[in-house]
mmCIF file of C-alpha atoms in Angstrom:
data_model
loop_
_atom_site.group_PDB
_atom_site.id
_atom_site.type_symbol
_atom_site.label_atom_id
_atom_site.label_comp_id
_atom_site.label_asym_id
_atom_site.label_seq_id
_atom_site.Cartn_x
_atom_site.Cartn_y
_atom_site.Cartn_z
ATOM 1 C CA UNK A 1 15.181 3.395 9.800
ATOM 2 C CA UNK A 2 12.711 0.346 8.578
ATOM 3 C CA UNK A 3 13.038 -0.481 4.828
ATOM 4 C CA UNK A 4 12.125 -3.371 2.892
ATOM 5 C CA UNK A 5 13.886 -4.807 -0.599
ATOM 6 C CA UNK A 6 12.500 -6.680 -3.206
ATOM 7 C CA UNK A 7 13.825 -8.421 -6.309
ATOM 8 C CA UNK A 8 12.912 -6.108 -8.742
ATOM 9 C CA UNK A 9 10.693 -7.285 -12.163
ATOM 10 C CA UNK A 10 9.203 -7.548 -13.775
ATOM 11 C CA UNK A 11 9.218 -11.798 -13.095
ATOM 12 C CA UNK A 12 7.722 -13.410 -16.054
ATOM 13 C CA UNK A 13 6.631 -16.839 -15.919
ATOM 14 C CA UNK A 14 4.159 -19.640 -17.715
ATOM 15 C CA UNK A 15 1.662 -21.080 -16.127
ATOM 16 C CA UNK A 16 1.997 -23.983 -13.333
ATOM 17 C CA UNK A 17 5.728 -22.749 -12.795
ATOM 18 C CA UNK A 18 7.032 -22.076 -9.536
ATOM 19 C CA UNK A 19 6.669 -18.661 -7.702
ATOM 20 C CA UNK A 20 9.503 -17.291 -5.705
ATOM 21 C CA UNK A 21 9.706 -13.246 -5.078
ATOM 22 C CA UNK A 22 12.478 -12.671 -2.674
ATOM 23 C CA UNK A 23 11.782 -9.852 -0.007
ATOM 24 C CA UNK A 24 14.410 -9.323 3.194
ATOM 25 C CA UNK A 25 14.196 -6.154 5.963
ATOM 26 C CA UNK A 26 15.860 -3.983 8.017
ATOM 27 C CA UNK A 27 14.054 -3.213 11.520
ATOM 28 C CA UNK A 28 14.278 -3.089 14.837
ATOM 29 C CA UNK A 29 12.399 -5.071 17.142
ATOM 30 C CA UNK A 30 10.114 -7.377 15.870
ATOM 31 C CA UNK A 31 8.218 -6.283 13.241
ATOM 32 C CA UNK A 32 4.938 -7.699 11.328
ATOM 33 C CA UNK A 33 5.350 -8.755 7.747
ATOM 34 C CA UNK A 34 3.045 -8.388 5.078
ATOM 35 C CA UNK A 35 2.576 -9.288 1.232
ATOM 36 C CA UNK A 36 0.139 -6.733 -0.196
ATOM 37 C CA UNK A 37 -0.947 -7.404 -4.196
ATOM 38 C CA UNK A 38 -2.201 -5.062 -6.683
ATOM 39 C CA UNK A 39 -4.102 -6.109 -9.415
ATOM 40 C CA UNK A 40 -4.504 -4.324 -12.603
ATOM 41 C CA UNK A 41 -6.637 -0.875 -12.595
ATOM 42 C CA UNK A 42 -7.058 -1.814 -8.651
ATOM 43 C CA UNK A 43 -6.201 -0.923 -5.066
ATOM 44 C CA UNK A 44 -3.279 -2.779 -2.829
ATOM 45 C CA UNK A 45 -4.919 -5.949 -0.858
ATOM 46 C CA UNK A 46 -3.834 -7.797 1.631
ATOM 47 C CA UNK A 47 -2.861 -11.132 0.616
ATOM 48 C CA UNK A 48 -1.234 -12.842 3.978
ATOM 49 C CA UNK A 49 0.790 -12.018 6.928
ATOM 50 C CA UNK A 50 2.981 -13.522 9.267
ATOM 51 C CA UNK A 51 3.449 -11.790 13.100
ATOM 52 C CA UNK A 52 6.404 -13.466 14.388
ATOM 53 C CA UNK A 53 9.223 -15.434 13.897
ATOM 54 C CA UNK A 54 8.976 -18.229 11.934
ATOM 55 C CA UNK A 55 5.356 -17.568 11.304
ATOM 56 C CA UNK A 56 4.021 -19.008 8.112
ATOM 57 C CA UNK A 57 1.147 -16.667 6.278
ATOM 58 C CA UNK A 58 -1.160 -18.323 3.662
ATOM 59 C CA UNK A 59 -3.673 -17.337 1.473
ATOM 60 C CA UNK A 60 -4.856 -18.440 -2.354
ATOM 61 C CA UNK A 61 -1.976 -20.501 -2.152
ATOM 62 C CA UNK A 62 0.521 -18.729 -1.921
ATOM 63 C CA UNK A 63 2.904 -18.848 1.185
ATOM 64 C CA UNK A 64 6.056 -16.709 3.077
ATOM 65 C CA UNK A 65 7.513 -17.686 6.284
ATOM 66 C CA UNK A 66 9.154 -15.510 8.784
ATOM 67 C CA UNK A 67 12.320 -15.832 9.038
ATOM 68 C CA UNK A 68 14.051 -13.864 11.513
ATOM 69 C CA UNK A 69 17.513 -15.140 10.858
ATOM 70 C CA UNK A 70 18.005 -14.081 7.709
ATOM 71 C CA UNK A 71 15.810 -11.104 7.962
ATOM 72 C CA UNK A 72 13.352 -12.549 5.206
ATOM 73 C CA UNK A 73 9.757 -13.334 4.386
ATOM 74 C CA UNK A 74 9.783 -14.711 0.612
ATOM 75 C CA UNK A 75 6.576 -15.472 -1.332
ATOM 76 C CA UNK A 76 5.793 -18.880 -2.738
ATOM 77 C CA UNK A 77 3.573 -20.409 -5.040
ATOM 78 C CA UNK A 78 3.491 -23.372 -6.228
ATOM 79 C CA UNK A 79 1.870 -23.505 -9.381
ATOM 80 C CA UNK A 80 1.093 -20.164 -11.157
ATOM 81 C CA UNK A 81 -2.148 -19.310 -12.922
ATOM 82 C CA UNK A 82 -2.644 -15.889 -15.359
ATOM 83 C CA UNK A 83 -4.826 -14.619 -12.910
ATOM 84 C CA UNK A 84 -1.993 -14.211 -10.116
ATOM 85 C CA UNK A 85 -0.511 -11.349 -13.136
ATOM 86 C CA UNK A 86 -0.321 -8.852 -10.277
ATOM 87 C CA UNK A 87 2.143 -6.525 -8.865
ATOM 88 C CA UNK A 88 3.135 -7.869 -5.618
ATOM 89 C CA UNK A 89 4.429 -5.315 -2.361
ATOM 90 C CA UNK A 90 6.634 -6.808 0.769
ATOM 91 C CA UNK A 91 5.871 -4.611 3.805
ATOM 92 C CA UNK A 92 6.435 -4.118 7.311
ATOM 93 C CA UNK A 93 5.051 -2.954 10.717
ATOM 94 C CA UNK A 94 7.379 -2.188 13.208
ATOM 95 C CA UNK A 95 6.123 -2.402 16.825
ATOM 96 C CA UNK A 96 4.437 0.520 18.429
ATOM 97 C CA UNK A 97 3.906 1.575 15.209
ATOM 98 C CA UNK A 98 0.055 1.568 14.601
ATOM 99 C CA UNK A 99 -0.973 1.515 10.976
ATOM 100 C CA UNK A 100 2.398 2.410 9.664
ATOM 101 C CA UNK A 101 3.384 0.228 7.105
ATOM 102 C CA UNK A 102 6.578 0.666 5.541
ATOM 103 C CA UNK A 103 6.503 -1.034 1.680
ATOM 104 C CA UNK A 104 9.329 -2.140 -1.090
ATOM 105 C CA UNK A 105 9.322 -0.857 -4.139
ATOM 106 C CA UNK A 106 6.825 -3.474 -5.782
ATOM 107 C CA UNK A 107 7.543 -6.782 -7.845
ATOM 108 C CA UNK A 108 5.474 -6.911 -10.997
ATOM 109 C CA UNK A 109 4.713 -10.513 -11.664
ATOM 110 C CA UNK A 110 3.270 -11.371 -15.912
ATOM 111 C CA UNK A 111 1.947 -15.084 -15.906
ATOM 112 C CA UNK A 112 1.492 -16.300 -19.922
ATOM 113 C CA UNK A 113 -0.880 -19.229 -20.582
ATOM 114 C CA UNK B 1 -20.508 -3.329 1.704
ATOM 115 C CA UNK B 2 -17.215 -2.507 3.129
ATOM 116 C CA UNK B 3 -14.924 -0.121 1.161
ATOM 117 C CA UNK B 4 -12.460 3.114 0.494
ATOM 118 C CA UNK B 5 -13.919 5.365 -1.800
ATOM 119 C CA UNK B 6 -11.871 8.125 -3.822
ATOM 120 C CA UNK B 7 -12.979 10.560 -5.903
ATOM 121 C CA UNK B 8 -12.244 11.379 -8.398
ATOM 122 C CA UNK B 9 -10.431 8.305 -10.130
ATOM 123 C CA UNK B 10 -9.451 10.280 -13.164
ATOM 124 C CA UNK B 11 -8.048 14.301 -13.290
ATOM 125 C CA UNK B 12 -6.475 16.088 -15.777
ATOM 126 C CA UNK B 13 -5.673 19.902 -14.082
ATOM 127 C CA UNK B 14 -3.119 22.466 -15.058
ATOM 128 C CA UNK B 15 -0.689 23.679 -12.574
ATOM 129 C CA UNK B 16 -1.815 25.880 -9.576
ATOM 130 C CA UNK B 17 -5.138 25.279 -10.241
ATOM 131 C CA UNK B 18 -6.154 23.782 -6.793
ATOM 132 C CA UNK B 19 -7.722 20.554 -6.568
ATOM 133 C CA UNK B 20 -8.939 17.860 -3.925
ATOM 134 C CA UNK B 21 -9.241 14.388 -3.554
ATOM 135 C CA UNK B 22 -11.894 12.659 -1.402
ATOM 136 C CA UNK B 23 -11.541 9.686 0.124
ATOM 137 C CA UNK B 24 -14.203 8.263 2.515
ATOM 138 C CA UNK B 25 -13.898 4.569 4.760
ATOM 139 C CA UNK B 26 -17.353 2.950 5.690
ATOM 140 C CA UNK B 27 -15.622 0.564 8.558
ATOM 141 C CA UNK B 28 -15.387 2.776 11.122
ATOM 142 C CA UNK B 29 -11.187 3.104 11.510
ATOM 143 C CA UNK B 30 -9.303 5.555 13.116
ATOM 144 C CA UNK B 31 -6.199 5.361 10.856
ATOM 145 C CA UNK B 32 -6.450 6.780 7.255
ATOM 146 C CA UNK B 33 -3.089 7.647 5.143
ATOM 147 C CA UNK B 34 -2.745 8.602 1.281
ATOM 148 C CA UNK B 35 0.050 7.581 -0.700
ATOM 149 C CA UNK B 36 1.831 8.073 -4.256
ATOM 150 C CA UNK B 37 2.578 5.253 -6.522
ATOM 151 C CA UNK B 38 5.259 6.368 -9.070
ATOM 152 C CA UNK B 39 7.250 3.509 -11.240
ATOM 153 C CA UNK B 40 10.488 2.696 -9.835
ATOM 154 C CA UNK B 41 9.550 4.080 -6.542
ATOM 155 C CA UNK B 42 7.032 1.926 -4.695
ATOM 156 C CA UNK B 43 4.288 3.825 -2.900
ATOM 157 C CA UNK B 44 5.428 6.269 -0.661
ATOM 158 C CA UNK B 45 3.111 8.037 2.102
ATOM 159 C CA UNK B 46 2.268 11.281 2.224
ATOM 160 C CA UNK B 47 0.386 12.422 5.228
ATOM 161 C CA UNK B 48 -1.917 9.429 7.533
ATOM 162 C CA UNK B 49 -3.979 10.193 10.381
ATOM 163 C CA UNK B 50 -4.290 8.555 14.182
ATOM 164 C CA UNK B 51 -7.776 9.834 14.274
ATOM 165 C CA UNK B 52 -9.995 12.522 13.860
ATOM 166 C CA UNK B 53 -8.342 15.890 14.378
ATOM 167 C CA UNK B 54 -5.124 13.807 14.695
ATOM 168 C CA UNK B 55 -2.642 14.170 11.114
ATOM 169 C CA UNK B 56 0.991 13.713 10.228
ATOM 170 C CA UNK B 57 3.335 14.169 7.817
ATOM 171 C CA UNK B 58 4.817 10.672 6.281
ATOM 172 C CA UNK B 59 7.198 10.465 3.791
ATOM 173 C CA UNK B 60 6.635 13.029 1.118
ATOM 174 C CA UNK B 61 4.292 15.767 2.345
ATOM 175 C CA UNK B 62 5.593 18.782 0.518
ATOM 176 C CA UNK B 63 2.742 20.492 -1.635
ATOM 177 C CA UNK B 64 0.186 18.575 0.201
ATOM 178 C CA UNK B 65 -2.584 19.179 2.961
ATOM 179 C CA UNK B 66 -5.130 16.895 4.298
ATOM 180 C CA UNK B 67 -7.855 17.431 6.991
ATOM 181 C CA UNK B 68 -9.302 14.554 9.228
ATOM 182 C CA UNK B 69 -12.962 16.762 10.777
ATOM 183 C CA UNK B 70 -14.863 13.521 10.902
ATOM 184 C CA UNK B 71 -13.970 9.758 11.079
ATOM 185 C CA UNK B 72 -15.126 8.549 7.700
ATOM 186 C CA UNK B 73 -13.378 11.463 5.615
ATOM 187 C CA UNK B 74 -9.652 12.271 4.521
ATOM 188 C CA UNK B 75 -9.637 14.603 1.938
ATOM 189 C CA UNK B 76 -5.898 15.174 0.036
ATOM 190 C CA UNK B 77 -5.813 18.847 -1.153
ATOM 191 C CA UNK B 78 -3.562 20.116 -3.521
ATOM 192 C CA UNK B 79 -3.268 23.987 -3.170
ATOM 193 C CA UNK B 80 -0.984 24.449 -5.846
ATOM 194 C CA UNK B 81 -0.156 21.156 -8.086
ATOM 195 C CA UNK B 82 3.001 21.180 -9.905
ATOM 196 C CA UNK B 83 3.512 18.546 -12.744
ATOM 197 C CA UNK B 84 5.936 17.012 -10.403
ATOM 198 C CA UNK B 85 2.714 15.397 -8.205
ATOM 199 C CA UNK B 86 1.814 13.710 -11.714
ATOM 200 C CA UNK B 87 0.916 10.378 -10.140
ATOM 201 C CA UNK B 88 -1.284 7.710 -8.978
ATOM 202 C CA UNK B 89 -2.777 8.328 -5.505
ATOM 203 C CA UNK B 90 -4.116 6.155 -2.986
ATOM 204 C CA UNK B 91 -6.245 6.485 0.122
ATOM 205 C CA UNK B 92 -6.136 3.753 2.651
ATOM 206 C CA UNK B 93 -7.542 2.948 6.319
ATOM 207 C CA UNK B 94 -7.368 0.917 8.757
ATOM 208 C CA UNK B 95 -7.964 -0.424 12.496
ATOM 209 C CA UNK B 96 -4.878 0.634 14.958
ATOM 210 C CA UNK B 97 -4.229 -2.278 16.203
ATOM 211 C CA UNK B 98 -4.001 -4.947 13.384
ATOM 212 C CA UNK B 99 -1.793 -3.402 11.109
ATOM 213 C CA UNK B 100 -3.954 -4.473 8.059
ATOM 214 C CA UNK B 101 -4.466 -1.730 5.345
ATOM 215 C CA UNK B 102 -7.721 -1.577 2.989
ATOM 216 C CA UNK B 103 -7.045 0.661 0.065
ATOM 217 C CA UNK B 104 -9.115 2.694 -2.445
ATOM 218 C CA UNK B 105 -8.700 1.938 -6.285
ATOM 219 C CA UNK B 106 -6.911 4.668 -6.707
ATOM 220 C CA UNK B 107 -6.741 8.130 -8.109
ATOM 221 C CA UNK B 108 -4.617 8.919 -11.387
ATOM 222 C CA UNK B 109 -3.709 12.766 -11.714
ATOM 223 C CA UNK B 110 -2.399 14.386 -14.495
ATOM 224 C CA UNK B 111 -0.643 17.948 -13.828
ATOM 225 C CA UNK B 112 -0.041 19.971 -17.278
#
């Protein structure tokens, strides 16, 4: 079946540093790739999404590309900021699936000024 | 404004004292789902729903019911809660076709 893998956390870093949080799949077909965060005492949001290969999703600027090749869709950032202190899910959509998101287990990202 | 509501946020029970958990969309989609978040396991789904009248089981459905009788609702009931279904619970919804989820803040429950 689908699954998705994170690097597990949490990821601690200081501000302005570099953001990487690896995330690969297994699926068949071509799925849809989300990253979903979670901010403290909140709900999961959407954050960006890519739809196909070699898609790039982009949003607050952060960034993950679709890579089919190696089965991976990896957030970036390129410059950290206390406020991006989040937990951070990789998910997927498999076609014909609908709504059906399958999620990893959560990376919990700790920015310190 | 556009939202998920649950209710309640916060719930201390014992066990088998039956409980439910509301969860309401104001955008009009036809897919709801509710999910656990437990550290070290991720969120995992327990039931979702196509539309109304329309529910499944996802991932970890034992001890769980839900009931889709109108669009906008998705109640979770617990009929008997076991301290095992200690978690944080979340209600989320969607349009079919875009794959994009917009979850509730959450409700943290507390089995004794």
């Amino acid at each position: 079946g689908d699954s998705v893998t994170q690097m597990e956390g949490p990821v601690t870093l200081s501000e302005e540093a570099f953001l990487t949080i690896n995330c690969t799949y297994t699926a068949t077909g071509y799925p849809s790739l989300f990253w979903y965060v979670q901010y403290p005492g909140e709900g999961l949001q959407l954050l960006l999404k890519a739809t196909k290969a070699d898609d790039k999703g982009s949003n607050k600027g952060f960034e993950a590309t679709y890579r089919k090749e190696t089965t991976s869709f990896h957030l970036e950032k390129g410059s950290v900021q206390v406020s991006d202190s989040a937990v951070y899910f990789c998910a997927l959509r498999s076609p014909n699936a609908g709504n059906m998101l399958t999620f990893g287990g959560g990376t919990r990202l700790m920015v310190k000024p | 404004e556009a939202q998920v509501t649950q209710n309640p946020r916060y719930l201390i029970t014992v066990t088998g004292k039956k409980l439910t958990v509301t969860c309401s969309q104001n955008m009009n989609h036809e897919y709801m789902s509710w999910y656990r978040q437990d550290p070290g396991l991720g969120l995992r789904q327990i039931y979702y729903s196509m539309n109304v009248e329309v529910t499944d089981k996802g991932d970890v459905p034992e001890g769980y019911k839900v009931s889709r009788k109108e669009k906008r609702n998705f109640p979770l009931i617990l009929e008997s809660p076991s301290p095992n279904q200690t978690s944080l619970y979340f209600c989320a919804s969607g349009w079919q076709a875009s794959g994009e989820l917009f979850f509730g803040e959450g409700s943290r429950l507390t089995v004794l």
